[in-house]
Amino acid sequence: MDSEGRRGLTLISPPLMFAIALLAAPLLMVVAFSFWTQNYLDIDRSFSLANYHEAWTKPIYQALMMRSLRISVLVTVVTVLFAFPIAYYLSFHVHRRKALWLFLITIPFWTSYLLRVFLWKVILGYNGVLNSAFLWLGVIDEPMTFLLYNANAVVLTLAHAWAPFAILPIFVALEKIDRSLLEAAEDLGDGPVRRFFRVTLPLAMPGVIAATLIVLIPTVGDFITPRLVGGTDGLMISNMIQIQFGKANNAPLGAALAVSSMGIVASVSLMIYLIGKKFRGKVE
Amino acid sequence: MKSNPFAKLLGLYAVIYMAFLYAPVILLPLFAFNDATIIAFPLSGYTTKWFDVLWNTESLHVAVKNSLLVGVSSAILSTVLGACAARAAARYNFPLKRGIIGFIMLPMVLPEIIVAVALLVLLMQLGLPLSLWTVVGGHVLICVPFCIAILTSAFNGLDHSLEEASQDLGESRWGTFRRVTLPLVMPGVISSLLISFTISLDEFIIAFFLTGTDVTLPVYIWSQLRFPSKLPSVMALGTILLAMSVLLLILAEWFRRRSARKQGADASSTGGFV
């Protein structure tokens, strides 16, 4: 190895060691745990698939898993669809003070996550902001109860929480588009709609895919939002993982649930990535 | 292009969207100064008593102290580790470079509950007690990728001929780093410190799983959310935190731009990290 390579490796080794110790080792440990079983106070270390059998066949875990996936996919679609026009507006219609706009978009994201979720509860609740405003305006006669404690509330809250993560990658992709390509499409007779679908959108696809993955993966793992605004119909798999590691005191089952949900998320992500790649391949 | 109706519609959409983004945040100061124990409309009057409650809550002060300790330690550790990685990535070619950097950046895309559960399992196996330091470990793990993202652009903008010139003029490698490289990337370092401190200060899931009896601020807030009578003072606390975060971010952004300007790059075009 040349001296440059050695120097680079020496320099990278402290963060690498740290990541091996606090990331690789723990992840491997979780996988190992998922094959062990809990015997009241101690752990039986013989290999067993019992946890996975329970995680994949018991109706409650199946239902939670399916619901988590459904909610996460819905959150992702809603977040990305609503974020795209904003990113488009920033990239194509804002000419000065772009940085200020980006800064304003990220500020709400830096306030305490817990409090943001809690405030949605305040907005959507029985005596909440929306209900009291509509009552005062006379639009409704009694408070609406369908706003809070269901899956829709979870979707809305998460779509709010992850908005900047969707806007930024799409914005970056749109900024990279060579504006002369758009003029060329126009000169060759494409109308604005055709131009958007045949040039702009395909070129922005890497950003859209990145945004999709950035939103999808962490939302599966969120347990605060379902706990606070989801009610019983909005609970997700991460709530169950948390319960297994906490009150239920069955860490191996929790580990199996965590590994299973990660596996599902990883395969869905891979699918999205490949579809996105194919879509992009068609234009190039 | 300016006058077309589509652009106007898009502009209107942008305004509505921003209102949606700010809706919960605006409620925070509103209820913090509201003279009522119930968090609901209509507002009843102006008061600062919820802030006084904060001054007299001993358990809150302990949580703040814990959070500051965790935040400062996490910020320093993750910036040092991030600087090593960013410098290596920007300056050298070495075997498996993409794989190693990708692995270190992995926590950015992992759900936090997975990181938290994994660390918890490892600690349980090693028989190590949970404490504020285990929280610091988890926070450094998730902060390092952000530090690398900020510091890589700082190191990338560095003109290597300056370092070469310094060494040609007889400075040692360490002397060059201390007297040439470090001052040039200093704004990036400060920006990285501030961002990782802010992330750590607000992080809940990892802290919730990995802390023992010492709670950090978000864990304390979580415990307070169960008691309706405590909510107005939580709103006041949130208002203070919001003001602090915004201040730190403006500082971080200012340092980042200064670093970009120092290196002659166009500061405004990309918007940088935030």
Coordinates of C-alpha atoms in Angstrom, one line a residue:
Chain A
M1 CA 0.0 0.0 0.0
D2 CA 1.3 3.5 -0.8
S3 CA 1.8 6.1 1.9
E4 CA -1.2 8.0 0.9
G5 CA -3.5 5.0 1.4
R6 CA -1.9 4.3 4.7
R7 CA -2.3 7.9 5.9
G8 CA -6.0 7.8 4.8
L9 CA -6.7 4.6 6.6
T10 CA -5.0 5.8 9.8
L11 CA -7.1 9.0 9.7
I12 CA -10.3 7.1 9.1
S13 CA -9.7 4.4 11.7
P14 CA -11.0 6.3 14.8
P15 CA -14.5 6.9 13.4
L16 CA -14.4 3.5 11.8
M17 CA -13.5 1.8 15.1
F18 CA -16.2 3.7 16.8
A19 CA -18.8 2.7 14.2
I20 CA -17.7 -1.0 14.5
A21 CA -18.0 -0.9 18.3
L22 CA -21.2 1.0 18.5
L23 CA -23.0 0.0 15.3
A24 CA -21.8 -3.2 13.7
A25 CA -21.3 -5.1 17.0
P26 CA -24.8 -4.0 18.4
L27 CA -26.5 -4.9 15.2
L28 CA -24.9 -8.3 15.1
M29 CA -25.9 -8.7 18.7
V30 CA -29.6 -7.9 17.9
V31 CA -29.5 -10.6 15.2
A32 CA -28.0 -13.1 17.6
F33 CA -30.6 -12.1 20.3
S34 CA -33.4 -12.8 17.9
F35 CA -32.4 -16.4 17.8
W36 CA -32.3 -16.8 21.6
T37 CA -35.2 -17.1 24.0
Q38 CA -36.1 -15.4 27.3
N39 CA -36.4 -17.6 30.4
Y40 CA -37.9 -15.3 32.9
L41 CA -34.8 -13.5 34.2
D42 CA -32.1 -15.0 32.1
I43 CA -31.6 -15.7 28.4
D44 CA -31.4 -19.1 26.9
R45 CA -28.6 -19.0 24.3
S46 CA -29.5 -22.1 22.3
F47 CA -30.4 -21.4 18.7
S48 CA -34.1 -21.3 18.1
L49 CA -36.5 -19.9 15.5
A50 CA -39.4 -19.6 18.0
N51 CA -39.3 -15.8 18.1
Y52 CA -39.5 -15.6 14.3
H53 CA -42.3 -18.1 14.3
E54 CA -44.2 -16.0 16.8
A55 CA -43.4 -12.7 15.0
W56 CA -44.6 -14.0 11.6
T57 CA -47.6 -16.1 12.6
K58 CA -49.3 -14.4 15.5
P59 CA -52.1 -12.2 14.2
I60 CA -51.3 -9.2 16.4
Y61 CA -47.8 -8.9 15.1
Q62 CA -48.9 -9.5 11.5
A63 CA -51.5 -6.8 11.8
L64 CA -49.1 -4.3 13.4
M65 CA -46.5 -5.1 10.8
M66 CA -48.9 -4.6 7.9
R67 CA -50.3 -1.4 9.4
S68 CA -46.8 0.0 10.0
L69 CA -46.0 -0.6 6.4
R70 CA -49.3 0.8 5.2
I71 CA -49.0 3.9 7.3
S72 CA -45.3 4.4 6.4
V73 CA -45.9 4.1 2.7
L74 CA -48.9 6.4 2.9
V75 CA -46.9 9.0 4.9
T76 CA -44.1 8.7 2.3
V77 CA -46.5 9.2 -0.7
V78 CA -48.3 12.1 1.0
T79 CA -45.0 13.8 2.2
V80 CA -43.3 13.5 -1.2
L81 CA -46.3 14.6 -3.3
F82 CA -46.9 17.7 -1.2
A83 CA -43.2 18.5 -1.0
F84 CA -42.5 18.3 -4.7
P85 CA -44.4 21.5 -5.6
I86 CA -42.5 23.4 -2.9
A87 CA -39.2 22.2 -4.1
Y88 CA -40.2 23.0 -7.7
Y89 CA -41.4 26.5 -6.6
L90 CA -38.1 27.2 -4.8
S91 CA -36.0 25.9 -7.7
F92 CA -37.8 27.5 -10.6
H93 CA -39.7 30.5 -9.3
V94 CA -37.7 31.9 -6.4
H95 CA -34.8 33.8 -7.8
R96 CA -33.5 35.7 -4.8
R97 CA -33.2 34.6 -1.2
K98 CA -33.3 30.9 -1.9
A99 CA -31.1 30.2 1.1
L100 CA -33.5 32.1 3.3
W101 CA -36.5 30.0 2.1
L102 CA -34.6 26.8 2.8
F103 CA -33.7 28.1 6.3
L104 CA -37.3 28.9 7.0
I105 CA -38.4 25.5 5.9
T106 CA -35.9 23.8 8.2
I107 CA -36.6 25.9 11.3
P108 CA -39.8 24.1 12.5
F109 CA -37.9 20.8 12.2
W110 CA -35.4 21.9 14.8
T111 CA -37.9 22.5 17.5
S112 CA -38.4 19.6 19.9
Y113 CA -39.8 16.6 18.0
L114 CA -41.8 15.5 21.0
L115 CA -43.4 18.9 21.4
R116 CA -44.2 19.2 17.7
V117 CA -46.0 15.8 17.8
F118 CA -47.8 16.9 21.0
L119 CA -48.9 20.2 19.5
W120 CA -50.6 18.3 16.7
K121 CA -52.6 16.6 19.4
V122 CA -53.5 20.1 20.6
I123 CA -54.5 21.1 17.1
L124 CA -56.6 18.0 16.3
G125 CA -58.0 17.3 19.7
Y126 CA -61.6 17.5 21.0
N127 CA -61.2 20.9 22.4
G128 CA -58.4 21.6 20.0
V129 CA -57.5 24.5 17.7
L130 CA -59.4 23.2 14.7
N131 CA -62.5 22.2 16.5
S132 CA -62.8 25.5 18.5
A133 CA -62.1 27.5 15.4
F134 CA -64.8 25.7 13.4
L135 CA -67.3 25.9 16.3
W136 CA -66.6 29.6 16.5
L137 CA -67.1 30.0 12.8
G138 CA -70.3 28.0 13.0
V139 CA -69.2 25.5 10.4
I140 CA -69.9 22.6 12.8
D141 CA -72.3 22.2 15.7
E142 CA -70.3 19.9 17.8
P143 CA -66.6 19.0 17.9
M144 CA -65.3 16.5 15.3
T145 CA -64.0 13.4 16.8
F146 CA -62.5 11.8 13.7
L147 CA -59.5 14.1 13.7
L148 CA -57.4 12.5 16.5
Y149 CA -56.5 9.0 17.6
N150 CA -56.5 7.2 14.3
A151 CA -54.1 6.4 11.5
N152 CA -54.9 9.6 9.6
A153 CA -53.6 11.7 12.5
V154 CA -50.4 9.6 12.4
V155 CA -50.0 10.3 8.7
L156 CA -50.6 14.0 9.0
T157 CA -48.2 14.4 12.0
L158 CA -45.5 12.4 10.3
A159 CA -45.9 14.1 7.0
H160 CA -45.3 17.4 8.9
A161 CA -42.3 16.0 10.8
W162 CA -40.5 14.8 7.7
A163 CA -41.4 17.6 5.3
P164 CA -37.9 19.2 5.1
F165 CA -36.3 15.8 4.5
A166 CA -38.5 15.4 1.4
I167 CA -38.1 18.9 0.2
L168 CA -34.3 19.2 0.3
P169 CA -33.3 16.2 -1.9
I170 CA -35.9 17.1 -4.5
F171 CA -34.8 20.7 -4.5
V172 CA -31.2 19.7 -4.9
A173 CA -32.1 17.4 -7.9
L174 CA -34.2 20.1 -9.5
E175 CA -31.3 22.7 -9.1
K176 CA -29.0 20.3 -11.0
I177 CA -31.2 20.2 -14.1
D178 CA -29.6 22.0 -17.0
R179 CA -32.1 24.7 -17.9
S180 CA -31.1 24.6 -21.6
L181 CA -32.7 21.1 -21.7
L182 CA -36.0 22.6 -20.8
E183 CA -35.7 25.3 -23.5
A184 CA -34.7 22.6 -26.0
A185 CA -37.9 20.6 -25.2
E186 CA -39.9 23.8 -25.6
D187 CA -38.3 24.6 -28.9
L188 CA -39.0 21.1 -30.1
G189 CA -42.7 21.7 -29.5
D190 CA -43.4 20.2 -26.1
G191 CA -46.0 22.0 -24.1
P192 CA -45.5 22.8 -20.4
V193 CA -47.2 19.6 -19.2
R194 CA -45.4 17.3 -21.6
R195 CA -42.1 19.0 -20.9
F196 CA -42.6 18.5 -17.2
F197 CA -43.4 14.8 -17.5
R198 CA -40.8 14.0 -20.2
V199 CA -37.9 16.1 -19.1
T200 CA -38.2 17.7 -15.6
L201 CA -39.7 14.8 -13.7
P202 CA -37.4 12.1 -15.0
L203 CA -34.4 14.3 -14.3
A204 CA -35.6 15.0 -10.8
M205 CA -36.2 11.3 -10.2
P206 CA -33.0 10.7 -8.2
G207 CA -34.1 13.4 -5.7
V208 CA -37.6 12.0 -5.5
I209 CA -36.2 8.5 -4.8
A210 CA -33.9 9.8 -2.2
A211 CA -36.7 11.7 -0.6
T212 CA -38.9 8.6 -0.6
L213 CA -36.3 6.5 1.1
I214 CA -35.3 9.2 3.6
V215 CA -38.9 9.5 4.7
L216 CA -40.0 5.8 4.5
I217 CA -37.2 4.2 6.5
P218 CA -37.3 6.2 9.7
T219 CA -41.1 6.5 9.9
V220 CA -41.4 2.7 10.3
G221 CA -39.3 3.1 13.4
D222 CA -41.1 5.9 15.0
F223 CA -43.1 5.2 18.2
I224 CA -43.7 8.6 19.6
T225 CA -46.2 9.7 17.0
P226 CA -48.4 6.6 17.2
R227 CA -48.3 6.7 21.0
L228 CA -49.4 10.3 21.2
V229 CA -51.9 10.8 18.3
G230 CA -52.5 7.3 17.0
G231 CA -54.9 5.9 19.6
T232 CA -55.3 2.1 19.5
D233 CA -55.9 2.0 15.8
G234 CA -52.8 3.9 15.0
L235 CA -50.2 1.8 17.0
M236 CA -47.3 0.6 15.0
I237 CA -44.7 -2.2 15.2
S238 CA -42.1 0.0 16.9
N239 CA -44.6 0.5 19.8
M240 CA -44.6 -3.3 20.1
I241 CA -40.8 -3.4 19.9
Q242 CA -40.6 -0.9 22.7
I243 CA -43.1 -2.8 24.8
Q244 CA -41.1 -6.1 24.4
F245 CA -37.9 -4.4 25.5
G246 CA -39.7 -2.6 28.3
K247 CA -42.7 -3.8 30.2
A248 CA -43.1 -7.3 28.5
N249 CA -39.4 -8.0 29.2
N250 CA -39.0 -10.2 26.2
A251 CA -35.9 -8.7 24.5
P252 CA -35.4 -11.7 22.1
L253 CA -38.9 -11.4 20.7
G254 CA -38.4 -7.6 20.5
A255 CA -35.1 -8.3 18.6
A256 CA -36.9 -10.7 16.2
L257 CA -39.6 -8.1 15.6
A258 CA -36.9 -5.4 15.0
V259 CA -34.9 -7.6 12.6
S260 CA -38.1 -8.6 10.7
S261 CA -39.4 -5.1 10.3
M262 CA -35.9 -4.0 9.2
G263 CA -35.9 -6.8 6.6
I264 CA -39.3 -5.7 5.3
V265 CA -38.3 -2.1 5.1
A266 CA -35.0 -2.9 3.4
S267 CA -36.7 -5.0 0.7
V268 CA -39.4 -2.3 0.1
S269 CA -36.6 0.3 -0.1
L270 CA -34.6 -1.8 -2.5
M271 CA -37.7 -2.3 -4.7
I272 CA -38.3 1.5 -4.8
Y273 CA -34.7 2.1 -5.6
L274 CA -34.7 -0.4 -8.5
I275 CA -38.0 0.9 -9.9
G276 CA -36.6 4.5 -9.7
K277 CA -33.4 3.4 -11.5
K278 CA -35.4 1.7 -14.3
F279 CA -37.5 4.8 -14.7
R280 CA -34.4 6.9 -15.0
G281 CA -32.8 4.5 -17.3
K282 CA -35.5 5.0 -19.9
V283 CA -34.7 8.6 -20.4
E284 CA -31.0 8.4 -20.6
Chain B
M1 CA -43.0 33.6 -16.7
K2 CA -43.7 35.8 -13.7
S3 CA -47.3 36.7 -14.7
N4 CA -48.5 33.3 -15.6
P5 CA -51.4 31.9 -13.5
F6 CA -49.6 28.7 -12.8
A7 CA -46.7 30.4 -11.1
K8 CA -49.2 32.4 -9.0
L9 CA -51.0 29.3 -8.0
L10 CA -47.7 27.7 -7.0
G11 CA -46.8 30.8 -5.0
L12 CA -50.1 30.5 -3.1
Y13 CA -49.5 26.9 -2.5
A14 CA -46.0 27.7 -1.1
V15 CA -47.6 30.2 1.4
I16 CA -50.2 27.7 2.5
Y17 CA -47.6 25.0 2.9
M18 CA -45.4 27.2 5.0
A19 CA -48.5 28.0 7.2
F20 CA -48.9 24.2 7.6
L21 CA -45.2 23.8 8.6
Y22 CA -45.4 26.6 11.1
A23 CA -48.8 25.8 12.6
P24 CA -47.7 23.8 15.6
V25 CA -44.6 25.9 16.2
I26 CA -46.7 29.1 16.5
L27 CA -48.9 27.6 19.1
L28 CA -46.0 27.0 21.4
P29 CA -45.4 30.7 22.5
L30 CA -49.2 31.3 22.3
F31 CA -49.9 28.8 25.1
A32 CA -46.8 29.5 27.0
F33 CA -48.0 33.0 27.7
N34 CA -51.7 32.0 28.1
D35 CA -53.3 32.4 31.5
A36 CA -55.1 29.0 31.7
T37 CA -54.2 25.4 32.7
I38 CA -56.0 23.9 29.8
I39 CA -54.3 23.9 26.4
A40 CA -57.3 25.0 24.3
F41 CA -58.9 28.0 22.6
P42 CA -60.1 30.6 23.3
L43 CA -57.0 32.2 25.0
S44 CA -57.7 33.8 28.4
G45 CA -55.0 36.3 29.0
Y46 CA -51.3 37.1 29.2
T47 CA -49.2 35.7 32.0
T48 CA -45.5 34.7 32.6
K49 CA -46.3 32.5 35.5
W50 CA -45.5 29.3 33.6
F51 CA -41.9 30.6 33.2
D52 CA -41.8 31.2 36.9
V53 CA -42.8 27.6 37.5
L54 CA -39.8 26.5 35.4
W55 CA -37.5 28.4 37.6
N56 CA -38.8 26.6 40.7
T57 CA -38.8 23.0 39.3
E58 CA -35.7 21.3 40.7
S59 CA -36.1 18.1 38.6
L60 CA -36.1 20.2 35.4
H61 CA -32.8 21.9 36.4
V62 CA -31.2 18.5 36.8
A63 CA -32.5 17.4 33.4
V64 CA -31.2 20.5 31.8
K65 CA -27.8 20.0 33.4
N66 CA -27.8 16.3 32.2
S67 CA -28.8 17.4 28.7
L68 CA -26.0 20.1 28.5
L69 CA -23.4 17.5 29.6
V70 CA -24.6 15.0 27.0
G71 CA -24.9 17.6 24.3
V72 CA -21.5 19.2 24.8
S73 CA -19.8 15.8 25.1
S74 CA -21.6 14.5 22.0
A75 CA -20.8 17.6 20.0
I76 CA -17.1 17.5 20.8
L77 CA -16.7 13.7 20.3
S78 CA -18.7 13.6 17.1
T79 CA -17.0 16.6 15.6
V80 CA -13.5 15.1 16.3
L81 CA -14.5 11.8 14.8
G82 CA -16.3 13.5 11.9
A83 CA -13.3 15.7 11.2
C84 CA -11.1 12.6 10.9
A85 CA -13.5 11.0 8.5
A86 CA -14.1 14.1 6.5
R87 CA -10.4 14.9 6.2
A88 CA -9.6 11.3 5.1
A89 CA -12.4 11.4 2.6
A90 CA -11.5 14.8 1.1
R91 CA -7.7 14.4 1.0
Y92 CA -6.7 10.8 0.6
N93 CA -7.5 7.7 -1.5
F94 CA -7.4 4.5 0.4
P95 CA -8.8 0.9 -0.1
L96 CA -12.5 0.4 0.5
K97 CA -13.0 4.2 0.8
R98 CA -16.6 4.2 -0.4
G99 CA -17.6 1.2 1.7
I100 CA -16.0 2.6 4.9
I101 CA -17.5 6.1 4.6
G102 CA -20.9 4.5 3.7
F103 CA -20.8 2.4 6.8
I104 CA -20.0 5.3 9.0
M105 CA -22.8 7.3 7.4
L106 CA -25.3 4.4 7.9
P107 CA -26.9 5.7 11.1
M108 CA -28.4 8.6 9.0
V109 CA -30.8 6.1 7.3
L110 CA -31.3 3.7 10.2
P111 CA -34.5 4.2 12.2
E112 CA -33.5 5.5 15.6
I113 CA -35.3 2.8 17.4
I114 CA -33.1 0.2 15.8
V115 CA -29.9 2.0 16.8
A116 CA -31.3 2.4 20.4
V117 CA -32.4 -1.2 20.7
A118 CA -29.1 -2.5 19.3
L119 CA -27.1 -0.5 21.7
L120 CA -29.3 -1.5 24.6
V121 CA -28.9 -5.2 23.7
L122 CA -25.1 -4.9 23.5
L123 CA -25.0 -3.1 26.9
M124 CA -27.2 -5.8 28.5
Q125 CA -24.9 -8.5 27.2
L126 CA -21.8 -6.7 28.4
G127 CA -23.4 -6.1 31.7
L128 CA -22.7 -2.4 31.5
P129 CA -25.0 -0.1 33.5
L130 CA -27.0 2.5 31.7
S131 CA -25.9 6.1 32.3
L132 CA -25.6 9.4 30.6
W133 CA -22.4 8.1 28.9
T134 CA -24.3 5.4 27.1
V135 CA -26.6 8.1 25.8
V136 CA -23.5 10.1 24.7
G137 CA -22.3 7.0 22.8
G138 CA -25.6 6.7 20.9
H139 CA -25.8 10.4 20.2
V140 CA -22.2 10.5 18.8
L141 CA -23.2 7.6 16.5
I142 CA -26.1 9.5 15.0
C143 CA -24.3 12.9 15.0
V144 CA -21.1 11.8 13.2
P145 CA -22.8 11.5 9.7
F146 CA -24.1 15.1 10.0
C147 CA -20.6 16.3 11.1
I148 CA -19.1 14.5 8.1
A149 CA -21.6 16.1 5.8
I150 CA -20.7 19.6 7.1
L151 CA -17.0 19.1 7.4
T152 CA -16.4 17.4 4.1
S153 CA -17.5 20.6 2.3
A154 CA -15.2 22.6 4.5
F155 CA -12.2 20.3 3.8
N156 CA -13.1 20.0 0.1
G157 CA -13.0 23.8 -0.3
L158 CA -9.5 23.8 1.1
D159 CA -6.7 24.8 -1.2
H160 CA -3.9 22.2 -0.8
S161 CA -1.3 24.5 -2.2
L162 CA -1.5 26.5 1.1
E163 CA -0.6 23.4 3.1
E164 CA 2.2 22.5 0.7
A165 CA 3.5 26.0 0.9
S166 CA 3.5 25.8 4.7
Q167 CA 5.4 22.6 4.6
D168 CA 7.9 23.9 2.0
L169 CA 8.6 26.8 4.3
G170 CA 9.6 24.4 7.1
E171 CA 6.5 23.8 9.1
S172 CA 6.0 20.3 10.5
R173 CA 2.9 18.3 9.5
W174 CA 1.2 19.0 12.9
G175 CA 2.3 22.7 12.7
T176 CA 0.7 23.0 9.3
F177 CA -2.5 21.5 10.5
R178 CA -2.6 23.7 13.6
R179 CA -1.6 27.0 11.9
V180 CA -2.9 26.7 8.4
T181 CA -5.6 23.9 8.0
L182 CA -7.4 24.3 11.2
P183 CA -8.0 28.1 11.0
L184 CA -9.3 27.7 7.4
V185 CA -11.8 25.0 8.4
M186 CA -12.7 26.5 11.8
P187 CA -16.1 27.9 10.8
G188 CA -17.0 24.5 9.5
V189 CA -15.9 22.9 12.8
I190 CA -18.0 25.4 14.8
S191 CA -21.0 24.8 12.6
S192 CA -20.5 21.1 13.1
L193 CA -20.3 21.5 16.9
L194 CA -23.5 23.6 17.0
I195 CA -25.5 21.2 14.7
S196 CA -24.5 18.1 16.7
F197 CA -25.2 19.8 20.0
T198 CA -28.7 20.8 18.7
I199 CA -29.4 17.2 17.5
S200 CA -28.3 15.7 20.8
L201 CA -30.3 18.3 22.8
D202 CA -33.5 17.3 21.0
E203 CA -33.0 13.5 20.7
F204 CA -35.5 11.4 22.5
I205 CA -35.7 7.8 21.4
I206 CA -32.0 6.9 22.0
A207 CA -32.0 8.8 25.3
F208 CA -35.2 7.1 26.3
F209 CA -33.8 3.6 25.8
L210 CA -30.2 4.2 27.0
T211 CA -30.5 6.4 30.0
G212 CA -30.6 5.0 33.5
T213 CA -32.0 7.1 36.4
D214 CA -30.5 10.3 35.0
V215 CA -33.0 11.8 32.5
T216 CA -32.2 14.2 29.7
L217 CA -34.5 17.1 28.8
P218 CA -36.6 15.3 26.2
V219 CA -37.1 12.3 28.5
Y220 CA -38.2 14.7 31.2
I221 CA -40.6 16.4 28.8
W222 CA -42.0 13.0 27.8
S223 CA -42.7 12.2 31.5
Q224 CA -44.4 15.6 32.0
L225 CA -46.7 15.1 29.0
R226 CA -48.7 12.6 31.0
F227 CA -49.8 15.2 33.5
P228 CA -52.3 17.7 32.1
S229 CA -51.6 20.2 34.9
K230 CA -47.9 20.4 33.8
L231 CA -48.6 21.1 30.2
P232 CA -48.5 25.0 30.3
S233 CA -45.1 24.9 31.8
V234 CA -44.0 22.4 29.2
M235 CA -45.2 24.9 26.6
A236 CA -43.1 27.6 28.3
L237 CA -40.1 25.2 28.3
G238 CA -40.7 24.5 24.6
T239 CA -40.7 28.2 23.8
I240 CA -37.3 28.7 25.4
L241 CA -35.9 25.6 23.6
L242 CA -37.3 26.9 20.3
A243 CA -35.7 30.3 20.8
M244 CA -32.4 28.6 21.7
S245 CA -32.4 26.2 18.7
V246 CA -33.2 29.0 16.3
L247 CA -30.4 31.1 17.7
L248 CA -27.9 28.2 17.5
L249 CA -28.9 27.5 13.9
I250 CA -28.5 31.1 12.8
L251 CA -25.1 31.0 14.4
A252 CA -24.2 27.7 12.7
E253 CA -25.4 29.0 9.3
W254 CA -23.5 32.3 9.8
F255 CA -20.3 30.3 10.5
R256 CA -20.9 28.0 7.5
R257 CA -21.3 31.0 5.2
R258 CA -18.2 32.6 6.6
S259 CA -16.2 29.4 5.9
A260 CA -17.6 29.3 2.4
R261 CA -16.6 33.0 1.9
K262 CA -13.2 32.4 3.3
Q263 CA -12.6 29.8 0.7
G264 CA -14.0 32.0 -2.1
A265 CA -17.0 29.8 -2.8
D266 CA -20.5 31.2 -3.5
A267 CA -22.2 30.9 -0.1
S268 CA -25.7 31.7 -1.1
S269 CA -26.3 29.4 -4.0
T270 CA -26.6 26.0 -2.4
G271 CA -28.1 26.9 1.0
G272 CA -25.5 24.6 2.5
F273 CA -26.5 21.9 4.9
V274 CA -29.5 23.5 6.5

